[in-house]
Amino acid sequence: MPFLLLIEDDDAIRTGLELGLSRQGHRVVAAATGEDGLKLLKEQRPDLIVLDVMLPGIDGFEVCRRIRRTDQLPIILLTARSDDIDVVVGLESGADDYVIKPVQPRVLDARIRAVLRRGERDSTDSAAFGSIVIDRSAMTVTKDGQDLQLTPTELRLLLELSRRPGQALSRQQLLRLVWEHDYLGDSRLVDACVQRLRAKIEDVPSSPTLIRTVRGVGYRLDTPQ
Amino acid sequence: MPFLLLIEDDDAIRTGLELGLSRQGHRVVAAATGEDGLKLLKEQRPDLIVLDVMLPGIDGFEVCRRIRRTDQLPIILLTARSDDIDVVVGLESGADDYVIKPVQPRVLDARIRAVLRRGERDSTDSAAFGSIVIDRSAMTVTKDGQDLQLTPTELRLLLELSRRPGQALSRQQLLRLVWEHDYLGDSRLVDACVQRLRAKIEDVPSSPTLIRTVRGVGYRLDTPQ
DNA sequence: GCCGAGTGTCACAGAGCCGTCACAGAGGAA
DNA sequence: TTCCTCTGTGACGGCTCTGTGACACTCGGC
């Protein structure tokens, strides 16, 4: 399920899109200002951002640029038809697509899926971490050339970690990305899965070099040198 | 020199692309409607088709599907940014790539060359997987030289898998590609067809080496060794 | 060293996924 | 019509996976 961050100051439009996009099968969090949006971005790590151009405070273009300084995640700009804006400025600030308001949720949904699809295709199909090679299209993982038998959950976990190498992900974030739920009580769910994954991909599972524990936070996938 | 068929109803865009692509070193024939395009396709046998989605009469998706019924030649879809379409549908109707208008001839050229390169590698008229040989123009499959009697559905399934060797395809994707519908409840439709196909092409159907199960995802056609 | 919070580990039972099968309806040929 | 093949369905069983909770362990602060 795609996980979206919607940044839009107009209450009516924001609520409408939030509802509409949820019905189209997305999980949506929303912010009314650029500042709030950037904050939510860091906390929640969405898959894609839908970003209004005309915002109080820092505007959409600026938000876009700031995101692009550190992040490659896809951005769709929302612009009012009456805005006499230069599409080039928008695209140069790093947006992936443009949608003109008013927009039907299902239209926006189609654009979102298109952009996500493009992203999937553009992202390299394989990644390497030490002796581990992940082939995203074959959905296989090999260690020193040998095929590893990962279970679906282990694979999803590794894929999500590998999409953000070197970045610490909290248990909460992993839960959302891999299990698509929101609430982790104090179960050892994530830890247990990490343990099983380590058992398969680490040379010495008890002192892992790939999936590192970040105490007080969660886990991080490193490329050992 | 790549030989292209361009199907696009807008005169200005068609002429512009025709000229631009010629300058990039392609030979181009153009048609303004799907019907004309299909006629030209038969007469001229181009290497690749650039196909607009929004066409008067039969639309691009339908043209794409009709071509795919008999032909494996590469197709690039052209879609207007404002088109209310789901690009995923386009790729699943059998296209190899898509490009969003407006597009610079040199960008389109790059995509064309990429698709053709990909094509050279794997869309020859026959393909071999272990002892299985698929002849796409004769629509026959042989195992150790012996003709196999595949049913139409089994054949389509094998063809779709073989167009993407080594790539895991979900049941959902296979359903769209082979059966052309959208909803898989929790029926065992895909599995049953895979089972029947395995019974014919695998040496030991109960431990398949060609059509591998990707647990939690779907299936993948491998070339053993 | 002691303590508490955070993390690693494990076994187990239930859930989920997949292979398999029989069957019935559709469709085509004679 | 009858016969035959093909195809989709749903039930079933087996096996794998996975979440849980208990317990052990580690780390860092005091």
Short mmCIF file of C-alpha atoms (C1' of nucleotides) in Angstrom, two decimals:
data_model
loop_
_atom_site.label_atom_id
_atom_site.label_comp_id
_atom_site.label_asym_id
_atom_site.label_seq_id
_atom_site.Cartn_x
_atom_site.Cartn_y
_atom_site.Cartn_z
CA MET A 1 0.00 0.00 0.00
CA PRO A 2 1.54 3.32 -1.04
CA PHE A 3 2.23 5.63 1.84
CA LEU A 4 1.78 9.31 1.01
CA LEU A 5 2.52 12.61 2.62
CA LEU A 6 0.10 15.34 1.55
CA ILE A 7 1.11 18.96 2.12
CA GLU A 8 -1.73 21.36 1.43
CA ASP A 9 -2.88 24.39 3.38
CA ASP A 10 -6.50 24.57 2.24
CA ASP A 11 -8.48 22.58 4.81
CA ALA A 12 -11.26 21.55 2.44
CA ILE A 13 -8.95 20.31 -0.31
CA ARG A 14 -6.64 18.59 2.13
CA THR A 15 -9.41 16.73 3.86
CA GLY A 16 -11.04 15.86 0.55
CA LEU A 17 -7.86 14.45 -0.95
CA GLU A 18 -6.96 12.66 2.24
CA LEU A 19 -10.28 10.85 2.18
CA GLY A 20 -10.28 10.29 -1.56
CA LEU A 21 -6.76 8.91 -1.68
CA SER A 22 -7.45 6.66 1.28
CA ARG A 23 -10.36 5.21 -0.66
CA GLN A 24 -8.02 4.58 -3.58
CA GLY A 25 -5.98 2.39 -1.28
CA HIS A 26 -3.27 4.72 -0.04
CA ARG A 27 -2.22 5.41 3.46
CA VAL A 28 -2.10 9.17 3.87
CA VAL A 29 -0.66 11.57 6.39
CA ALA A 30 -1.26 15.26 5.87
CA ALA A 31 0.31 18.56 6.85
CA ALA A 32 -0.93 22.11 6.39
CA THR A 33 2.41 23.90 6.13
CA GLY A 34 5.79 23.26 4.60
CA GLU A 35 7.43 23.16 8.01
CA ASP A 36 5.04 20.55 9.33
CA GLY A 37 5.44 18.63 6.13
CA LEU A 38 9.22 18.47 6.43
CA LYS A 39 8.88 17.37 10.02
CA LEU A 40 6.44 14.60 9.11
CA LEU A 41 8.70 13.56 6.26
CA LYS A 42 11.52 12.84 8.68
CA GLU A 43 9.33 11.03 11.16
CA GLN A 44 7.29 8.89 8.83
CA ARG A 45 9.35 8.26 5.69
CA PRO A 46 6.52 8.21 3.13
CA ASP A 47 6.92 6.72 -0.34
CA LEU A 48 5.82 9.86 -2.13
CA ILE A 49 4.88 13.46 -1.45
CA VAL A 50 1.95 15.37 -2.89
CA LEU A 51 2.87 19.00 -2.44
CA ASP A 52 0.83 22.14 -2.97
CA VAL A 53 2.79 25.01 -4.52
CA MET A 54 1.08 27.90 -2.81
CA LEU A 55 1.77 27.46 0.86
CA PRO A 56 2.00 30.01 3.67
CA GLY A 57 5.60 30.43 4.86
CA ILE A 58 8.02 28.46 2.72
CA ASP A 59 6.35 27.66 -0.57
CA GLY A 60 6.11 24.38 -2.43
CA PHE A 61 9.09 24.99 -4.70
CA GLU A 62 11.28 25.70 -1.72
CA VAL A 63 10.01 22.65 0.14
CA CYS A 64 10.76 20.65 -2.96
CA ARG A 65 14.31 21.95 -3.18
CA ARG A 66 14.97 21.28 0.47
CA ILE A 67 13.72 17.75 0.21
CA ARG A 68 15.87 17.17 -2.86
CA ARG A 69 18.99 18.20 -1.00
CA THR A 70 18.86 15.02 1.01
CA ASP A 71 16.25 12.83 -0.54
CA GLN A 72 15.29 11.28 -3.83
CA LEU A 73 11.76 10.34 -3.03
CA PRO A 74 9.14 11.21 -5.64
CA ILE A 75 7.25 14.49 -5.43
CA ILE A 76 4.07 15.50 -7.23
CA LEU A 77 3.31 19.21 -7.27
CA LEU A 78 -0.25 20.48 -6.99
CA THR A 79 -0.90 23.82 -8.64
CA ALA A 80 -4.05 25.87 -9.01
CA ARG A 81 -5.05 26.50 -12.60
CA SER A 82 -5.02 30.23 -11.93
CA ASP A 83 -1.41 30.16 -10.78
CA ASP A 84 0.56 31.53 -13.62
CA ILE A 85 3.54 29.38 -12.92
CA ASP A 86 6.38 28.22 -15.00
CA VAL A 87 6.30 24.49 -15.27
CA VAL A 88 10.02 24.53 -15.88
CA VAL A 89 10.65 26.12 -12.49
CA GLY A 90 8.69 23.32 -10.89
CA LEU A 91 10.45 20.55 -12.66
CA GLU A 92 13.80 22.17 -12.05
CA SER A 93 13.12 22.38 -8.38
CA GLY A 94 13.05 18.59 -8.53
CA ALA A 95 9.41 17.55 -8.83
CA ASP A 96 8.55 14.38 -10.71
CA ASP A 97 5.14 15.37 -11.93
CA TYR A 98 2.58 18.12 -11.94
CA VAL A 99 -1.13 18.06 -11.34
CA ILE A 100 -3.48 20.96 -11.78
CA LYS A 101 -6.19 21.57 -9.23
CA PRO A 102 -9.02 20.82 -8.97
CA VAL A 103 -8.18 17.17 -9.32
CA GLN A 104 -10.23 14.00 -8.86
CA PRO A 105 -8.68 11.61 -6.36
CA ARG A 106 -8.69 8.81 -8.93
CA VAL A 107 -6.82 10.98 -11.40
CA LEU A 108 -4.29 11.87 -8.77
CA ASP A 109 -4.12 8.20 -7.83
CA ALA A 110 -3.24 7.29 -11.40
CA ARG A 111 -0.45 9.86 -11.46
CA ILE A 112 0.85 8.68 -8.13
CA ARG A 113 1.00 5.10 -9.33
CA ALA A 114 2.66 6.19 -12.54
CA VAL A 115 5.36 8.09 -10.67
CA LEU A 116 5.92 5.26 -8.21
CA ARG A 117 6.13 2.81 -11.06
CA ARG A 118 8.65 4.96 -12.84
CA GLY A 119 10.68 5.13 -9.67
CA GLU A 120 10.67 1.40 -9.26
CA ARG A 121 11.86 0.98 -12.78
CA ASP A 122 14.58 3.60 -12.52
CA SER A 123 15.92 2.36 -9.24
CA THR A 124 18.65 -0.08 -9.93
CA ASP A 125 17.45 -3.59 -9.95
CA SER A 126 20.21 -4.98 -7.86
CA ALA A 127 22.18 -3.87 -4.87
CA ALA A 128 25.19 -5.28 -3.10
CA PHE A 129 26.13 -5.20 0.58
CA GLY A 130 29.31 -7.02 1.31
CA SER A 131 28.93 -10.53 -0.03
CA ILE A 132 25.16 -10.12 -0.24
CA VAL A 133 23.57 -9.30 -3.58
CA ILE A 134 19.92 -8.41 -3.83
CA ASP A 135 18.14 -8.82 -7.15
CA ARG A 136 14.92 -6.90 -6.86
CA SER A 137 13.40 -8.10 -10.07
CA ALA A 138 14.07 -11.77 -9.58
CA MET A 139 13.31 -11.31 -5.88
CA THR A 140 16.36 -13.30 -4.96
CA VAL A 141 19.21 -12.74 -2.55
CA THR A 142 22.58 -14.38 -2.93
CA LYS A 143 25.53 -14.65 -0.58
CA ASP A 144 28.87 -15.31 -2.24
CA GLY A 145 26.90 -16.31 -5.31
CA GLN A 146 24.83 -18.87 -3.42
CA ASP A 147 21.08 -18.50 -3.41
CA LEU A 148 19.60 -17.71 -0.03
CA GLN A 149 16.14 -18.94 0.88
CA LEU A 150 14.54 -15.94 2.50
CA THR A 151 10.95 -16.02 3.66
CA PRO A 152 8.61 -13.34 2.28
CA THR A 153 8.83 -11.23 5.41
CA GLU A 154 12.60 -11.50 5.66
CA LEU A 155 12.85 -10.49 2.03
CA ARG A 156 10.56 -7.48 2.46
CA LEU A 157 12.54 -6.41 5.50
CA LEU A 158 15.82 -6.66 3.63
CA LEU A 159 14.40 -4.82 0.64
CA GLU A 160 13.17 -1.94 2.77
CA LEU A 161 16.46 -1.68 4.61
CA SER A 162 18.39 -1.84 1.36
CA ARG A 163 16.40 0.99 -0.13
CA ARG A 164 17.80 3.20 2.62
CA PRO A 165 21.36 2.01 3.12
CA GLY A 166 23.20 3.57 6.03
CA GLN A 167 20.03 5.05 7.39
CA ALA A 168 18.76 4.02 10.80
CA LEU A 169 15.14 2.93 10.75
CA SER A 170 13.11 2.71 13.92
CA ARG A 171 11.09 -0.37 14.76
CA GLN A 172 8.03 1.76 14.22
CA GLN A 173 9.10 2.72 10.71
CA LEU A 174 10.02 -0.84 9.84
CA LEU A 175 6.71 -2.05 11.14
CA ARG A 176 4.95 0.33 8.80
CA LEU A 177 7.14 -0.41 5.82
CA VAL A 178 7.29 -4.16 6.13
CA TRP A 179 4.19 -5.21 8.03
CA GLU A 180 1.95 -2.31 7.12
CA HIS A 181 0.59 -1.88 10.57
CA ASP A 182 0.88 0.99 12.86
CA TYR A 183 1.08 -0.24 16.36
CA LEU A 184 3.87 -2.19 17.85
CA GLY A 185 3.13 -2.99 21.46
CA ASP A 186 6.25 -4.17 23.17
CA SER A 187 6.46 -7.32 21.15
CA ARG A 188 9.73 -8.55 19.77
CA LEU A 189 8.30 -8.82 16.28
CA VAL A 190 10.83 -6.70 14.43
CA ASP A 191 13.74 -8.04 16.48
CA ALA A 192 12.72 -11.60 15.82
CA CYS A 193 12.58 -11.02 12.10
CA VAL A 194 15.91 -9.22 12.14
CA GLN A 195 17.38 -12.12 14.01
CA ARG A 196 16.14 -14.61 11.45
CA LEU A 197 17.43 -12.46 8.65
CA ARG A 198 20.82 -12.07 10.30
CA ALA A 199 21.04 -15.81 10.73
CA LYS A 200 20.87 -16.10 6.96
CA ILE A 201 22.88 -13.17 5.67
CA GLU A 202 25.54 -12.45 8.29
CA ASP A 203 28.87 -14.24 8.41
CA VAL A 204 28.72 -14.26 12.20
CA PRO A 205 25.10 -13.67 13.16
CA SER A 206 26.00 -12.94 16.77
CA SER A 207 28.22 -10.02 15.75
CA PRO A 208 26.51 -8.62 12.71
CA THR A 209 28.27 -6.34 10.23
CA LEU A 210 25.42 -5.81 7.78
CA ILE A 211 22.32 -5.18 9.86
CA ARG A 212 23.58 -3.07 12.74
CA THR A 213 21.60 -2.40 15.87
CA VAL A 214 21.12 1.27 16.65
CA ARG A 215 20.45 1.21 20.32
CA GLY A 216 17.37 3.14 21.35
CA VAL A 217 16.28 3.46 17.73
CA GLY A 218 16.19 0.38 15.57
CA TYR A 219 18.35 -1.03 12.80
CA ARG A 220 20.51 0.08 9.91
CA LEU A 221 21.87 -1.72 6.87
CA ASP A 222 25.56 -0.96 6.30
CA THR A 223 27.96 -1.67 3.49
CA PRO A 224 31.00 -3.06 5.28
CA GLN A 225 34.42 -2.06 3.97
CA MET B 1 19.31 1.90 -38.91
CA PRO B 2 16.30 1.32 -36.66
CA PHE B 3 13.03 1.31 -38.53
CA LEU B 4 10.13 2.81 -36.58
CA LEU B 5 6.40 3.03 -36.92
CA LEU B 6 4.96 6.11 -35.27
CA ILE B 7 1.23 6.17 -34.53
CA GLU B 8 0.07 9.59 -33.39
CA ASP B 9 -3.03 11.53 -34.36
CA ASP B 10 -1.85 15.06 -33.59
CA ASP B 11 -0.39 16.38 -36.84
CA ALA B 12 2.07 18.75 -35.23
CA ILE B 13 3.51 16.21 -32.82
CA ARG B 14 3.62 13.48 -35.45
CA THR B 15 5.45 15.64 -37.96
CA GLY B 16 7.77 16.97 -35.28
CA LEU B 17 8.71 13.55 -34.01
CA GLU B 18 9.03 12.15 -37.51
CA LEU B 19 11.54 14.83 -38.35
CA GLY B 20 13.30 14.71 -35.00
CA LEU B 21 13.66 10.94 -35.00
CA SER B 22 14.91 10.95 -38.57
CA ARG B 23 17.63 13.34 -37.51
CA GLN B 24 18.55 10.92 -34.74
CA GLY B 25 19.19 8.34 -37.40
CA HIS B 26 15.97 6.37 -37.56
CA ARG B 27 13.86 5.48 -40.55
CA VAL B 28 10.30 6.45 -39.68
CA VAL B 29 6.89 5.75 -41.11
CA ALA B 30 3.90 7.38 -39.49
CA ALA B 31 0.19 6.81 -39.17
CA ALA B 32 -2.53 9.00 -37.73
CA THR B 33 -4.95 6.31 -36.56
CA GLY B 34 -4.77 2.89 -34.97
CA GLU B 35 -6.29 1.26 -38.04
CA ASP B 36 -3.75 2.81 -40.38
CA GLY B 37 -1.02 1.90 -37.96
CA LEU B 38 -1.99 -1.76 -37.89
CA LYS B 39 -2.14 -1.78 -41.69
CA LEU B 40 1.31 -0.23 -41.98
CA LEU B 41 2.62 -2.66 -39.42
CA LYS B 42 1.66 -5.59 -41.63
CA GLU B 43 3.02 -4.02 -44.77
CA GLN B 44 6.28 -2.66 -43.49
CA ARG B 45 7.38 -4.77 -40.53
CA PRO B 46 9.09 -2.06 -38.47
CA ASP B 47 11.54 -2.85 -35.66
CA LEU B 48 9.61 -0.90 -33.07
CA ILE B 49 6.37 1.01 -32.62
CA VAL B 50 5.93 4.36 -30.93
CA LEU B 51 2.28 4.53 -30.06
CA ASP B 52 0.15 7.35 -28.75
CA VAL B 53 -2.43 6.30 -26.18
CA MET B 54 -5.16 8.76 -27.05
CA LEU B 55 -6.19 7.93 -30.58
CA PRO B 56 -9.48 8.43 -32.39
CA GLY B 57 -11.24 5.09 -32.98
CA ILE B 58 -9.39 2.22 -31.33
CA ASP B 59 -7.10 3.60 -28.66
CA GLY B 60 -3.48 2.90 -28.00
CA PHE B 61 -4.05 0.25 -25.36
CA GLU B 62 -6.27 -1.69 -27.71
CA VAL B 63 -3.77 -1.34 -30.56
CA CYS B 64 -1.13 -2.60 -28.17
CA ARG B 65 -3.17 -5.62 -27.19
CA ARG B 66 -4.01 -6.48 -30.78
CA ILE B 67 -0.38 -6.30 -31.80
CA ARG B 68 0.63 -8.45 -28.86
CA ARG B 69 -1.78 -11.19 -29.85
CA THR B 70 0.36 -12.01 -32.84
CA ASP B 71 3.57 -10.11 -32.43
CA GLN B 72 6.38 -9.58 -30.00
CA LEU B 73 7.91 -6.47 -31.45
CA PRO B 74 8.72 -3.71 -28.99
CA ILE B 75 6.19 -0.99 -28.27
CA ILE B 76 6.73 2.36 -26.60
CA LEU B 77 3.63 4.16 -25.41
CA LEU B 78 3.31 7.91 -25.65
CA THR B 79 1.04 9.50 -23.09
CA ALA B 80 0.09 13.10 -22.58
CA ARG B 81 0.82 14.42 -19.12
CA SER B 82 -2.84 15.38 -18.77
CA ASP B 83 -4.20 12.01 -19.84
CA ASP B 84 -6.22 10.48 -17.12
CA ILE B 85 -4.61 7.10 -17.45
CA ASP B 86 -2.96 4.54 -15.33
CA VAL B 87 0.39 3.89 -16.86
CA VAL B 88 0.46 0.53 -15.19
CA VAL B 89 -2.40 -0.55 -17.41
CA GLY B 90 -0.26 0.42 -20.38
CA LEU B 91 2.68 -1.68 -19.36
CA GLU B 92 0.43 -4.55 -18.53
CA SER B 93 -1.31 -4.37 -21.88
CA GLY B 94 2.07 -5.42 -23.18
CA ALA B 95 4.05 -2.26 -23.84
CA ASP B 96 7.80 -2.28 -23.21
CA ASP B 97 8.17 1.31 -22.12
CA TYR B 98 6.26 4.52 -21.96
CA VAL B 99 7.17 8.13 -22.43
CA ILE B 100 5.33 11.19 -21.27
CA LYS B 101 4.66 13.97 -23.77
CA PRO B 102 5.95 16.46 -24.52
CA VAL B 103 9.16 14.65 -25.25
CA GLN B 104 12.39 15.73 -26.89
CA PRO B 105 13.29 13.56 -29.89
CA ARG B 106 16.66 12.82 -28.34
CA VAL B 107 15.05 11.59 -25.13
CA LEU B 108 12.70 9.39 -27.10
CA ASP B 109 15.66 8.22 -29.14
CA ALA B 110 17.43 7.12 -25.97
CA ARG B 111 14.39 5.15 -24.83
CA ILE B 112 14.03 3.57 -28.26
CA ARG B 113 17.63 2.43 -28.26
CA ALA B 114 17.30 1.10 -24.74
CA VAL B 115 14.25 -0.94 -25.66
CA LEU B 116 15.86 -2.24 -28.84
CA ARG B 117 18.98 -3.25 -26.92
CA ARG B 118 16.86 -5.09 -24.43
CA GLY B 119 15.03 -6.66 -27.35
CA GLU B 120 18.16 -7.87 -29.08
CA ARG B 121 19.02 -9.76 -25.99
CA ASP B 122 15.84 -11.67 -25.42
CA SER B 123 13.08 -11.20 -27.93
CA THR B 124 14.48 -13.32 -30.65
CA ASP B 125 11.95 -15.58 -32.20
CA SER B 126 13.00 -18.52 -30.18
CA ALA B 127 14.15 -18.91 -26.65
CA ALA B 128 15.58 -21.83 -24.76
CA PHE B 129 15.23 -22.72 -21.12
CA GLY B 130 17.01 -25.89 -20.25
CA SER B 131 15.67 -28.57 -22.56
CA ILE B 132 12.66 -26.42 -23.45
CA VAL B 133 12.70 -24.45 -26.69
CA ILE B 134 10.01 -21.91 -27.45
CA ASP B 135 9.46 -20.91 -31.05
CA ARG B 136 7.48 -17.72 -30.91
CA SER B 137 6.72 -17.45 -34.58
CA ALA B 138 5.63 -21.05 -34.97
CA MET B 139 3.99 -20.89 -31.52
CA THR B 140 5.41 -24.25 -30.63
CA VAL B 141 7.27 -25.54 -27.64
CA THR B 142 9.58 -28.51 -27.72
CA LYS B 143 11.26 -30.49 -24.99
CA ASP B 144 14.39 -32.37 -25.99
CA GLY B 145 13.28 -31.86 -29.59
CA GLN B 146 9.88 -33.42 -28.99
CA ASP B 147 6.81 -31.33 -29.65
CA LEU B 148 4.77 -30.46 -26.58
CA GLN B 149 1.01 -30.11 -26.77
CA LEU B 150 0.31 -27.00 -24.73
CA THR B 151 -3.18 -25.63 -24.42
CA PRO B 152 -3.70 -22.00 -25.44
CA THR B 153 -3.65 -20.74 -21.86
CA GLU B 154 -0.58 -22.74 -20.95
CA LEU B 155 1.18 -21.37 -24.01
CA ARG B 156 0.28 -17.76 -23.22
CA LEU B 157 1.48 -18.23 -19.67
CA LEU B 158 4.78 -19.67 -20.84
CA LEU B 159 5.22 -16.90 -23.41
CA GLU B 160 4.62 -14.16 -20.87
CA LEU B 161 7.01 -15.75 -18.41
CA SER B 162 9.62 -16.25 -21.11
CA ARG B 163 9.49 -12.62 -22.16
CA ARG B 164 10.75 -11.78 -18.70
CA PRO B 165 13.18 -14.54 -17.85
CA GLY B 166 14.53 -14.45 -14.35
CA GLN B 167 11.97 -11.90 -13.28
CA ALA B 168 9.50 -12.71 -10.55
CA LEU B 169 5.92 -12.03 -11.61
CA SER B 170 3.10 -11.78 -9.12
CA ARG B 171 -0.10 -13.71 -9.57
CA GLN B 172 -1.79 -10.37 -10.11
CA GLN B 173 0.56 -9.44 -12.95
CA LEU B 174 0.21 -12.84 -14.55
CA LEU B 175 -3.55 -12.59 -14.31
CA ARG B 176 -3.47 -9.32 -16.23
CA LEU B 177 -0.92 -10.48 -18.78
CA VAL B 178 -2.36 -13.89 -19.50
CA TRP B 179 -6.03 -13.69 -18.63
CA GLU B 180 -6.54 -9.97 -19.14
CA HIS B 181 -8.60 -9.47 -16.06
CA ASP B 182 -8.04 -7.68 -12.86
CA TYR B 183 -9.47 -9.62 -10.00
CA LEU B 184 -7.99 -12.65 -8.50
CA GLY B 185 -10.05 -13.46 -5.46
CA ASP B 186 -8.34 -16.19 -3.59
CA SER B 187 -8.85 -18.65 -6.38
CA ARG B 188 -6.09 -21.01 -7.38
CA LEU B 189 -6.39 -20.06 -11.04
CA VAL B 190 -2.80 -19.09 -11.68
CA ASP B 191 -1.45 -21.90 -9.55
CA ALA B 192 -3.56 -24.46 -11.35
CA CYS B 193 -2.34 -23.31 -14.73
CA VAL B 194 1.25 -23.28 -13.52
CA GLN B 195 0.78 -26.78 -12.22
CA ARG B 196 -0.52 -27.99 -15.59
CA LEU B 197 2.31 -26.28 -17.38
CA ARG B 198 4.87 -27.73 -15.03
CA ALA B 199 3.46 -31.18 -15.60
CA LYS B 200 4.36 -30.78 -19.25
CA ILE B 201 7.65 -28.93 -19.24
CA GLU B 202 9.43 -29.92 -16.05
CA ASP B 203 11.55 -33.00 -15.74
CA VAL B 204 10.28 -33.56 -12.23
CA PRO B 205 7.08 -31.52 -11.88
CA SER B 206 7.07 -31.86 -8.12
CA SER B 207 10.47 -30.20 -7.85
CA PRO B 208 10.48 -27.70 -10.68
CA THR B 209 13.67 -26.14 -12.02
CA LEU B 210 12.17 -23.97 -14.74
CA ILE B 211 9.10 -22.32 -13.26
CA ARG B 212 10.17 -21.49 -9.73
CA THR B 213 7.77 -20.49 -7.00
CA VAL B 214 8.60 -17.19 -5.35
CA ARG B 215 6.81 -17.54 -2.08
CA GLY B 216 4.68 -14.58 -1.15
CA VAL B 217 4.99 -13.22 -4.67
CA GLY B 218 4.30 -15.51 -7.57
CA TYR B 219 6.43 -17.32 -10.14
CA ARG B 220 9.61 -16.89 -12.13
CA LEU B 221 10.99 -18.62 -15.20
CA ASP B 222 14.65 -19.53 -14.80
CA THR B 223 17.28 -20.81 -17.16
CA PRO B 224 18.91 -23.63 -15.27
CA GLN B 225 22.72 -23.50 -15.29
"C1'" DG C 1 29.16 -4.05 40.90
"C1'" DC C 2 24.23 -3.09 40.56
"C1'" DC C 3 20.24 -1.89 38.16
"C1'" DG C 4 17.04 -0.98 34.58
"C1'" DA C 5 16.06 -0.43 29.95
"C1'" DG C 6 16.78 -2.25 25.71
"C1'" DT C 7 17.92 -6.23 22.83
"C1'" DG C 8 18.90 -11.24 21.52
"C1'" DT C 9 17.14 -15.80 21.47
"C1'" DC C 10 14.04 -19.53 21.38
"C1'" DA C 11 10.09 -22.78 21.05
"C1'" DC C 12 5.53 -23.29 19.83
"C1'" DA C 13 0.94 -22.94 18.08
"C1'" DG C 14 -1.88 -20.86 14.85
"C1'" DA C 15 -2.09 -18.63 10.48
"C1'" DG C 16 -1.14 -18.41 5.87
"C1'" DC C 17 0.46 -20.04 1.51
"C1'" DC C 18 0.88 -23.30 -1.99
"C1'" DG C 19 0.30 -27.80 -4.49
"C1'" DT C 20 -3.01 -30.88 -5.80
"C1'" DC C 21 -7.21 -32.71 -7.27
"C1'" DA C 22 -11.88 -33.66 -8.85
"C1'" DC C 23 -15.53 -31.72 -10.98
"C1'" DA C 24 -18.59 -29.04 -13.72
"C1'" DG C 25 -19.44 -25.83 -17.24
"C1'" DA C 26 -17.91 -23.79 -21.59
"C1'" DG C 27 -16.72 -24.30 -26.09
"C1'" DG C 28 -15.69 -26.62 -30.33
"C1'" DA C 29 -15.73 -30.55 -33.57
"C1'" DA C 30 -18.03 -34.24 -35.73
"C1'" DT D 1 -27.06 -33.99 -30.70
"C1'" DT D 2 -22.85 -36.28 -28.54
"C1'" DC D 3 -18.23 -36.32 -27.37
"C1'" DC D 4 -14.05 -34.37 -26.07
"C1'" DT D 5 -10.86 -30.98 -24.47
"C1'" DC D 6 -9.94 -27.10 -21.90
"C1'" DT D 7 -10.49 -24.09 -17.97
"C1'" DG D 8 -11.88 -22.09 -13.66
"C1'" DT D 9 -13.35 -23.23 -8.98
"C1'" DG D 10 -13.28 -24.56 -4.40
"C1'" DA D 11 -11.99 -27.91 -0.99
"C1'" DC D 12 -8.35 -30.12 1.33
"C1'" DG D 13 -3.99 -31.19 3.30
"C1'" DG D 14 0.69 -30.37 4.15
"C1'" DC D 15 4.18 -27.56 5.03
"C1'" DT D 16 6.32 -23.22 6.03
"C1'" DC D 17 6.22 -19.12 8.10
"C1'" DT D 18 5.42 -15.87 11.71
"C1'" DG D 19 3.92 -13.51 15.89
"C1'" DT D 20 4.12 -14.16 20.75
"C1'" DG D 21 5.78 -14.27 25.24
"C1'" DA D 22 9.14 -15.90 28.38
"C1'" DC D 23 13.67 -15.62 29.52
"C1'" DA D 24 18.66 -14.51 28.99
"C1'" DC D 25 21.77 -11.27 27.95
"C1'" DT D 26 24.17 -6.65 27.07
"C1'" DC D 27 24.98 -1.98 27.64
"C1'" DG D 28 25.42 2.29 29.99
"C1'" DG D 29 24.67 5.09 33.98
"C1'" DC D 30 25.31 5.45 38.77
#
